[in-house]
Short mmCIF file of C-alpha atoms in Angstrom, two decimals:
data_model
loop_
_atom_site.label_atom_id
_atom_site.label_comp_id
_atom_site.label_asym_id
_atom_site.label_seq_id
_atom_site.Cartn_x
_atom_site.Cartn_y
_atom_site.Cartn_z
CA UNK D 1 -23.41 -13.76 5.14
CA UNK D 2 -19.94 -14.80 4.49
CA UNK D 3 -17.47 -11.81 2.91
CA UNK D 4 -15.83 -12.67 -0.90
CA UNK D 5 -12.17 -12.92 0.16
CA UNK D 6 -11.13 -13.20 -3.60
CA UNK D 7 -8.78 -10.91 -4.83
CA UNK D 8 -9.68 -8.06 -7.07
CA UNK D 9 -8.27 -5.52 -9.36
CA UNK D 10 -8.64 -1.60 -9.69
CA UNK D 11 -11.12 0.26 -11.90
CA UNK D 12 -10.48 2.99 -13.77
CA UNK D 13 -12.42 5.71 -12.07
CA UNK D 14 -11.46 9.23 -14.30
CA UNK D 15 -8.42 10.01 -16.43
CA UNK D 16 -7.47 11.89 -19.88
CA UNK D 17 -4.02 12.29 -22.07
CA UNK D 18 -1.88 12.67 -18.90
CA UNK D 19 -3.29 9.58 -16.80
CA UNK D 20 -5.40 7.93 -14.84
CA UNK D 21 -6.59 6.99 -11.56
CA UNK D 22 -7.91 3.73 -10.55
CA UNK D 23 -9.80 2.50 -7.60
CA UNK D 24 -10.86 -0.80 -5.67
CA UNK D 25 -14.43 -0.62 -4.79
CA UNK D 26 -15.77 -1.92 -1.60
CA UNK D 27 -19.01 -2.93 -3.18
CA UNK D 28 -16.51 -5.90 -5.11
CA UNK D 29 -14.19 -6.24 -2.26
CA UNK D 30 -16.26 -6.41 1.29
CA UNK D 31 -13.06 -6.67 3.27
CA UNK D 32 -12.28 -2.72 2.31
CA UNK D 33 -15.46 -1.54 4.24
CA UNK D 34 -15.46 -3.94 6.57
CA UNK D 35 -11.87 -3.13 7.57
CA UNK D 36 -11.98 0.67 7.03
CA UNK D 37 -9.36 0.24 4.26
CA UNK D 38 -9.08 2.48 0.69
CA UNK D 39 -7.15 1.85 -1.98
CA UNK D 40 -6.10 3.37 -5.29
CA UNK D 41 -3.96 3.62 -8.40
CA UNK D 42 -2.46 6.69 -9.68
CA UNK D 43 -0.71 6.14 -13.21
CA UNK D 44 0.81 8.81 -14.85
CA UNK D 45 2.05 9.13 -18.99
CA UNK D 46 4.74 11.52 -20.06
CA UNK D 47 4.59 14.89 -18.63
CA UNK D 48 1.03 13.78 -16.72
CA UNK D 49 0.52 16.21 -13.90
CA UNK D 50 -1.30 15.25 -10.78
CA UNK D 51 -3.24 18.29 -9.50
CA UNK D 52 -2.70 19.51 -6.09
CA UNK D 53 -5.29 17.16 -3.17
CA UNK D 54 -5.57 16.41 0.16
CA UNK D 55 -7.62 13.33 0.98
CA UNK D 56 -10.04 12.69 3.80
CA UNK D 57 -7.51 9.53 4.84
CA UNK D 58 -4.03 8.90 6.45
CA UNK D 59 -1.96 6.70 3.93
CA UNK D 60 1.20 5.10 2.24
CA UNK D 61 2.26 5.47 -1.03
CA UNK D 62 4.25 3.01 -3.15
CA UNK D 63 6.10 3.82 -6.23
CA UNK D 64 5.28 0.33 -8.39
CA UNK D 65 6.78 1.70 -11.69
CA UNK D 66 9.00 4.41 -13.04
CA UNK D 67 10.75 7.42 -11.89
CA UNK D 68 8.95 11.23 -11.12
CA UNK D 69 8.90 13.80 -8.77
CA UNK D 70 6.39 14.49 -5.80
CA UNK D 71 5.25 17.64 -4.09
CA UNK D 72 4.24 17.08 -0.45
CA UNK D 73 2.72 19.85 1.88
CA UNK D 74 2.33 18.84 5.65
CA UNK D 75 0.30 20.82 7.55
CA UNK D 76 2.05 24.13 8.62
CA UNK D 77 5.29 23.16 6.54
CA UNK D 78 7.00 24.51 3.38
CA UNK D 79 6.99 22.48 0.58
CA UNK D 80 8.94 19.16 0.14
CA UNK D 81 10.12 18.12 -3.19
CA UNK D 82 11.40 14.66 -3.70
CA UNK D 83 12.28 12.55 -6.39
CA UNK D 84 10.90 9.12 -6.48
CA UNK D 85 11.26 5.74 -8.25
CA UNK D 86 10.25 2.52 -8.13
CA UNK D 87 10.16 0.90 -4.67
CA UNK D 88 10.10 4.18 -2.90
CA UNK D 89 7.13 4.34 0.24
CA UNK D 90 6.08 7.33 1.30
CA UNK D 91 4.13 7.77 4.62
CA UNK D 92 1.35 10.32 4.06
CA UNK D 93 -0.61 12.07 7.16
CA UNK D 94 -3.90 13.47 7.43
CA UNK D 95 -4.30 17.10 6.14
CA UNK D 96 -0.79 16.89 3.35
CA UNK D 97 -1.80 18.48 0.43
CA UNK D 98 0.19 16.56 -2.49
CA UNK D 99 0.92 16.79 -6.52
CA UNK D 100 2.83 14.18 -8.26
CA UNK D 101 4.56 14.91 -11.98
CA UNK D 102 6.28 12.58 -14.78
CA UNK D 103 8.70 13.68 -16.92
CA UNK D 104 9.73 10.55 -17.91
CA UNK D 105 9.16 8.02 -21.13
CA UNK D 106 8.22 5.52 -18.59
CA UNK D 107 4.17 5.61 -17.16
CA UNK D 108 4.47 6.18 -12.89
CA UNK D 109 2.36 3.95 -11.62
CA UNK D 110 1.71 5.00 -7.78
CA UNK D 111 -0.57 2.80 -5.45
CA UNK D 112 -2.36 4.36 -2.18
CA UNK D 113 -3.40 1.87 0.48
CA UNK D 114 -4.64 3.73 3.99
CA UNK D 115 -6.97 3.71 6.51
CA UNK D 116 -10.43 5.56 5.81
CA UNK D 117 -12.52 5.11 9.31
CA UNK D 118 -12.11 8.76 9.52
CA UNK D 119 -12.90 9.56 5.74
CA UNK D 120 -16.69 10.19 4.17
CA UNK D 121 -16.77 6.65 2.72
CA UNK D 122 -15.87 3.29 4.09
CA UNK D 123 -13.64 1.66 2.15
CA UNK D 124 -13.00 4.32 -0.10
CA UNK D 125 -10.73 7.94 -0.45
CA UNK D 126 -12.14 11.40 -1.19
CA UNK D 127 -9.99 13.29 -2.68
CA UNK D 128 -10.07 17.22 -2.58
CA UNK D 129 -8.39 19.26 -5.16
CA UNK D 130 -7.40 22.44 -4.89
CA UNK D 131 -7.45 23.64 -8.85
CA UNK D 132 -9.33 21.85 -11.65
CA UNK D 133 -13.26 22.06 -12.80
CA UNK D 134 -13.33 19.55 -9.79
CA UNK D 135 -11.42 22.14 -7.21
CA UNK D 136 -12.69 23.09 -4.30
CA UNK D 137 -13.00 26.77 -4.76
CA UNK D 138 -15.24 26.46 -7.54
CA UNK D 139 -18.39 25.58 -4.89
CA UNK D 140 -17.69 29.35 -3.60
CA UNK D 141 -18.85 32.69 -5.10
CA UNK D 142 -16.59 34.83 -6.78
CA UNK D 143 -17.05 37.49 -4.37
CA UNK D 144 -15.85 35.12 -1.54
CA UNK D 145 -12.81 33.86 -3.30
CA UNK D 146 -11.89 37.58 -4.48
CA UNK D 147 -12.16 38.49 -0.65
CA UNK D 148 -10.15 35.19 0.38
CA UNK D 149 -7.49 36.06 -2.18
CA UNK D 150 -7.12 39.36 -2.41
CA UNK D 151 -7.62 39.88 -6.15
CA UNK D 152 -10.27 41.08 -8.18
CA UNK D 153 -13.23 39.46 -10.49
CA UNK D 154 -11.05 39.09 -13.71
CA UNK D 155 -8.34 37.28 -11.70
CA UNK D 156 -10.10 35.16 -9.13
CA UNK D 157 -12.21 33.93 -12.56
CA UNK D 158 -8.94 33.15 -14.43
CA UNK D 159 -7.72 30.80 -11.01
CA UNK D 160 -10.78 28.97 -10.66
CA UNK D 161 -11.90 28.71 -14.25
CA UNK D 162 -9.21 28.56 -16.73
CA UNK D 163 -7.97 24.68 -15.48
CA UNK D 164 -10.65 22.35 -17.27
CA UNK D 165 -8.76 19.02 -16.49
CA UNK D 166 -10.40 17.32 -13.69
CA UNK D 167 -7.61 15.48 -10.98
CA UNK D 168 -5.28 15.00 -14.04
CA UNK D 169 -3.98 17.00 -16.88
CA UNK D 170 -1.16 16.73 -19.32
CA UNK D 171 1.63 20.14 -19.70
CA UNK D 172 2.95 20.88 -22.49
CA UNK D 173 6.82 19.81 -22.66
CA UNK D 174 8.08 23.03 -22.27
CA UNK D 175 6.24 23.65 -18.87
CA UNK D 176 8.93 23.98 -16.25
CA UNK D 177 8.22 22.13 -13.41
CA UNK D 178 10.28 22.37 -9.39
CA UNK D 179 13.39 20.23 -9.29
CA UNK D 180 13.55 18.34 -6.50
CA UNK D 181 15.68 18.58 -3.78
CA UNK D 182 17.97 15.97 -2.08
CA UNK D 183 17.63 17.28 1.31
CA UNK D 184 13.90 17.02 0.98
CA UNK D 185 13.75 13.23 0.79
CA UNK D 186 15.03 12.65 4.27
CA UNK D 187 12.41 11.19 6.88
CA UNK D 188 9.80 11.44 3.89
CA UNK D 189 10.61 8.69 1.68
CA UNK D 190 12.33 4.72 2.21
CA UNK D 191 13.44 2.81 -1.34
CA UNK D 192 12.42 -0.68 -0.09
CA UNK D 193 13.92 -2.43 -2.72
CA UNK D 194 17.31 -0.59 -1.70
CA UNK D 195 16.86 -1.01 2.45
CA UNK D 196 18.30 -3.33 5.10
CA UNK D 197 16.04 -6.68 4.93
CA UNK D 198 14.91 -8.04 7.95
CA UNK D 199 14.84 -11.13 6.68
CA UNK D 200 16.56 -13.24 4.05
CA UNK D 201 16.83 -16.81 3.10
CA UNK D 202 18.86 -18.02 0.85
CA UNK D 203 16.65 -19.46 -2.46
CA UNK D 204 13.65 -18.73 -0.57
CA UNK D 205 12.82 -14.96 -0.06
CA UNK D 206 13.74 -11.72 1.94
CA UNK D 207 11.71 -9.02 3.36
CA UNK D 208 12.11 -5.10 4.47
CA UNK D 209 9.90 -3.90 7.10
CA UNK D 210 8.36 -0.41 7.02
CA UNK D 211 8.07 0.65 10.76
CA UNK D 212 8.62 3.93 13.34
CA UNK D 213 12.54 3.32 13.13
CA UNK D 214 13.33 3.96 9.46
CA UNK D 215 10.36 5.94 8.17
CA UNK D 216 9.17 7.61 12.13
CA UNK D 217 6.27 9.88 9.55
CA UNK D 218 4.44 6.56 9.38
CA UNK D 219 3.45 6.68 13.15
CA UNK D 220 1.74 9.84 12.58
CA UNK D 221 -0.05 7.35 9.52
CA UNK D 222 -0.77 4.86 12.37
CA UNK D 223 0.00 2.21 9.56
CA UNK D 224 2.86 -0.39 8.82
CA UNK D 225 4.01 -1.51 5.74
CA UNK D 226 6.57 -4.80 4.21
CA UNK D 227 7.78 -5.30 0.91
CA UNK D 228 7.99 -8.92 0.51
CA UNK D 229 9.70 -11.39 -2.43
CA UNK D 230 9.48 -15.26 -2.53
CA UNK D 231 12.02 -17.13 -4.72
CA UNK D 232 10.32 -19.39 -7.49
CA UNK D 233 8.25 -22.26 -5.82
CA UNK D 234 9.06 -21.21 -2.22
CA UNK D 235 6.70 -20.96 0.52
CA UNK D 236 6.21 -18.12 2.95
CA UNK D 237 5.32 -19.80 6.45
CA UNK D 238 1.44 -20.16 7.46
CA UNK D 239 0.92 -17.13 10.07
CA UNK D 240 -1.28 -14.55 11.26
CA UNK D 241 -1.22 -10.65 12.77
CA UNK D 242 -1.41 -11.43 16.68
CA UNK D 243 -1.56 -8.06 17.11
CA UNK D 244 -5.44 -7.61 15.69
CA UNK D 245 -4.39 -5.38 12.60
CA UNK D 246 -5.57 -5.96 9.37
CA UNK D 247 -2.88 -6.59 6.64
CA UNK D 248 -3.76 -5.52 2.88
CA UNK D 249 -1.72 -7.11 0.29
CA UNK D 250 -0.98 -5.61 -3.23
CA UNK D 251 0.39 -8.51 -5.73
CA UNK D 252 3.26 -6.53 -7.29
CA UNK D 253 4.82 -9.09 -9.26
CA UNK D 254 4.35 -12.47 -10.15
CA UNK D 255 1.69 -15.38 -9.28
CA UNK D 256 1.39 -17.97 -6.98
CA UNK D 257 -0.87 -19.92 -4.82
CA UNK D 258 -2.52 -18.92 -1.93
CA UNK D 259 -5.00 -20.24 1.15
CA UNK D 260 -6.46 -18.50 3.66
CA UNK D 261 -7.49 -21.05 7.01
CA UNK D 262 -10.16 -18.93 9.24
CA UNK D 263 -12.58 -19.74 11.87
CA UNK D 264 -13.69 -24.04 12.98
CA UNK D 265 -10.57 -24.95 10.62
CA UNK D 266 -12.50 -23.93 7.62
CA UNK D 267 -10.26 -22.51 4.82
CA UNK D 268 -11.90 -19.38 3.66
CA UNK D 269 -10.14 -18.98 0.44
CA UNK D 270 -7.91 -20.96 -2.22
CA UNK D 271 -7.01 -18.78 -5.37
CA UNK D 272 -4.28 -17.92 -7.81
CA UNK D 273 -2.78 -14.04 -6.97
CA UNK D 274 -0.98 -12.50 -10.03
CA UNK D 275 0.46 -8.79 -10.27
CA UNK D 276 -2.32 -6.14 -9.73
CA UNK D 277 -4.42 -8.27 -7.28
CA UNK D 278 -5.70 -6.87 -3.75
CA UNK D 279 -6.93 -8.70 -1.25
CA UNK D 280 -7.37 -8.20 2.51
CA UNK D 281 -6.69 -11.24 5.63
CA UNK D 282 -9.38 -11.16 8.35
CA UNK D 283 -7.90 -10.43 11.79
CA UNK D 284 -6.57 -13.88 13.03
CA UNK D 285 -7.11 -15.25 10.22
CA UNK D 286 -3.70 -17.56 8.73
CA UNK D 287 -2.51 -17.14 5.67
CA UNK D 288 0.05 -18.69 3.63
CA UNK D 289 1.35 -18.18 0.05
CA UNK D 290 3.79 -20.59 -2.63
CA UNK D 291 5.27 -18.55 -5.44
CA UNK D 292 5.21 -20.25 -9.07
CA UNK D 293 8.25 -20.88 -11.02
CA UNK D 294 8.94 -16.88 -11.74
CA UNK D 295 8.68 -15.89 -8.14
CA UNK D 296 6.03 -13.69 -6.08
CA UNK D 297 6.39 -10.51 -4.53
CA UNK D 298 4.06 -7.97 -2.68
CA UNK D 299 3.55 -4.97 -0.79
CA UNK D 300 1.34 -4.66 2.46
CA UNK D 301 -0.10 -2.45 4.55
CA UNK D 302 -1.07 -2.97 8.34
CA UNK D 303 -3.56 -1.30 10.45
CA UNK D 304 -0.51 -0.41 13.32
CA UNK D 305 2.81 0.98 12.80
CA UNK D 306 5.09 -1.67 14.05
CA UNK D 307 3.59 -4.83 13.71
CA UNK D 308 3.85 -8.11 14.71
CA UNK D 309 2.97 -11.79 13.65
CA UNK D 310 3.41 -15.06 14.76
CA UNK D 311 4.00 -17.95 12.53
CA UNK D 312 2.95 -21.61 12.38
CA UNK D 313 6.23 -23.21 10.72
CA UNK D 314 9.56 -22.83 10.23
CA UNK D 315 12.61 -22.10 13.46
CA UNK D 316 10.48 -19.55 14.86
CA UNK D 317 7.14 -20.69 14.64
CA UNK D 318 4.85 -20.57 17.58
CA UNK D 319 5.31 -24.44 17.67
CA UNK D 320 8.78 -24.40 19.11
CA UNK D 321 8.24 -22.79 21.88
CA UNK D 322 5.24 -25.01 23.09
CA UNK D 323 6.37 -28.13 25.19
CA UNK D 324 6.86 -31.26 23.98
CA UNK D 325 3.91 -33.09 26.35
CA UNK D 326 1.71 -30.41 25.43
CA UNK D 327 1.80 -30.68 21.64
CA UNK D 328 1.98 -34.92 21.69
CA UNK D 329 -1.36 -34.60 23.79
CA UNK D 330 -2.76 -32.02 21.68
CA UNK D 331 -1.84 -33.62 18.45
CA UNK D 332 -2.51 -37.24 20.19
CA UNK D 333 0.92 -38.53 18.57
CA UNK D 334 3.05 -41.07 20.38
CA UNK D 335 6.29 -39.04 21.37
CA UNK D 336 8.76 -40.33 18.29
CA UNK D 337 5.96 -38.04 16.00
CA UNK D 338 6.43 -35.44 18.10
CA UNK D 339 9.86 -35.20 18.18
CA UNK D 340 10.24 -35.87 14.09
CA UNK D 341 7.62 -33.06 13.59
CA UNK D 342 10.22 -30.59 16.15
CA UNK D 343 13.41 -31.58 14.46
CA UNK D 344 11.64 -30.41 11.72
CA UNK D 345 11.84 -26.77 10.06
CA UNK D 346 15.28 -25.73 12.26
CA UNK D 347 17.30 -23.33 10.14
CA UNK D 348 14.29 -21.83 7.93
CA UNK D 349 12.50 -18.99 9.36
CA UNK D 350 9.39 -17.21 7.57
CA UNK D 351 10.26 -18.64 3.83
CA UNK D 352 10.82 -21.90 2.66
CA UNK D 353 13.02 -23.19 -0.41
CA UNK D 354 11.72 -25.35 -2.89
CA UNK D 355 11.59 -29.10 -1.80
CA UNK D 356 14.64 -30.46 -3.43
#
């Protein structure tokens, strides 16, 4: 049975006043459990307050929209408190407890993409909370907690019982919440919109690489991560992971065209991707995008933390270094095709401008 490469978008799966979460659910998109892969929304409204979780699944985090501030817990650490804002990634490790808070006008708009072949579900996150009617203290006895805690029947009641909300609540305005602190932010967060780009070509598109070297929390993830943006009606080169990791794309903004070619030559998929779309490439399998007229950008995940890919156009496709004999008898072209199809593609690596 062939898998439904077709992008989807999240489902709301809980929310109230302060927000919502949303989720992608392997059951619509195959390529999730078939690649071990979860992914999730977190939007928060005005003074929306996150409850404190850990998750069963190593991650990244990507600020989409607006500006807020994120607790993160790693295991035997103190608290880290960091302001973030769109374009921000944050690696997140098995066993960090985290809470994320908007004090803004603006909605925060988080997305989660990580690996779950460790977690309960395929394809999907649990989620643990620590406080709520959902936390994880309320599945003990009061006589345990009191003896965990330290406190006695009146008390251990009022800290499991008197927070109704369920993974999201909204505070009142006057709640005072932690600052956060500059100093925190260091080796836990990367702006990609603000960092070096690997890449860039001029009226075609640019991209910033999320590796070991400027974010090193992300090989305790065991995932990479790009932030990529294509220029109105250019192309991004046909190409594939050669390293066997899986790469998860998140449409952030924008639509264009896209085909996937997989096994016998057969191309697996030929859609439209607009802003909000997921979708998952096969391992091996070459893909290739062309932005409409307002551009195309998105944010991926792969299943290693420094990846690699080779590419099938442009001056360093895989095609240049092959010798000239080999590709005329391969493409069985007399050697003046050959040569026009080298000469070809010199000064444009990875993107493409629009044909003039």
């Amino acid at each position: 049975m062939e898998l439904d490469l077709s992008p989807k978008l999240a489902k709301k799966v809980y929310g109230d006043d302060g927000g919502s979460y949303y989720s992608w659910c392997p059951n619509e998109l195959p390529m999730l459990r078939e690649g071990n892969i979860g992914a999730a929304k977190l939007a928060l409204e005005k003074n929306g307050f996150a409850l404190p979780r850990y998750s069963d699944s190593s991650m990244v985090a990507y600020v989409l929209q607006g500006a807020g501030v994120a607790g993160i817990i790693l295991p035997e650490s103190e608290e880290k408190v960091i302001a973030i804002k769109k374009g921000d990634a944050i690696a997140l490790p098995f066993g960090v407890i985290t809470w994320w808070y908007n004090k803004e006008d603006t909605e925060l708009v988080v997305l989660f993409m990580g690996d779950t072949s460790k977690g309960h579900k395929p394809g999907q996150f649990t989620d643990f909370f620590l406080t709520g009617s959902n936390g994880i203290f309320t599945g003990f006895t009061t006589d345990f907690v009191k003896r965990a805690w330290d406190v006695d029947d009146d008390i251990a009641k009022a800290l499991i019982g008197n927070q109704k909300g369920k993974g999201i609540v909204k505070l009142d305005a006057n709640v005072k919440m932690p600052e956060p602190k500059p100093d925190h932010r260091k080796g836990m967060a990367l702006n990609c919109e603000e960092a070096p780009l690997v890449t860039d070509i001029k009226n075609a598109g640019n991209v910033v690489l999320l590796n070991t070297q400027n974010l090193p929390l992300v090989g305790q993830v065991g995932l990479g991560a790009d932030l990529v943006r294509l220029e109105g009606n250019a192309m991004c080169s046909p190409g594939f992971s050669c390293d066997s990791a899986l790469q998860v794309t998140y449409i952030v903004k924008g639509s264009g065209r896209l085909q996937v070619g997989g096994v016998d030559g057969k191309r697996v998929l030929e859609t439209i991707v607009k802003a909000g779309n997921l979708l998952i490439v096969p391992r091996f399998f070459v893909v290739s995008k062309i932005a409409d007229p307002g551009g195309l950008s998105w944010f991926s995940i792969i299943t290693t933390p420094n990846p690699m890919f080779t590419h099938l156009a442009g001056s360093i496709g895989a095609w240049k270094a092959i010798s000239p004999e080999v590709l005329q008898a391969a493409f069985k072209v007399p050697a003046e095709t050959e040569k026009l199809f080298r000469s070809k593609r010199t000064n444009d690596a990875i993107f493409f401008p629009p044909p003039n």
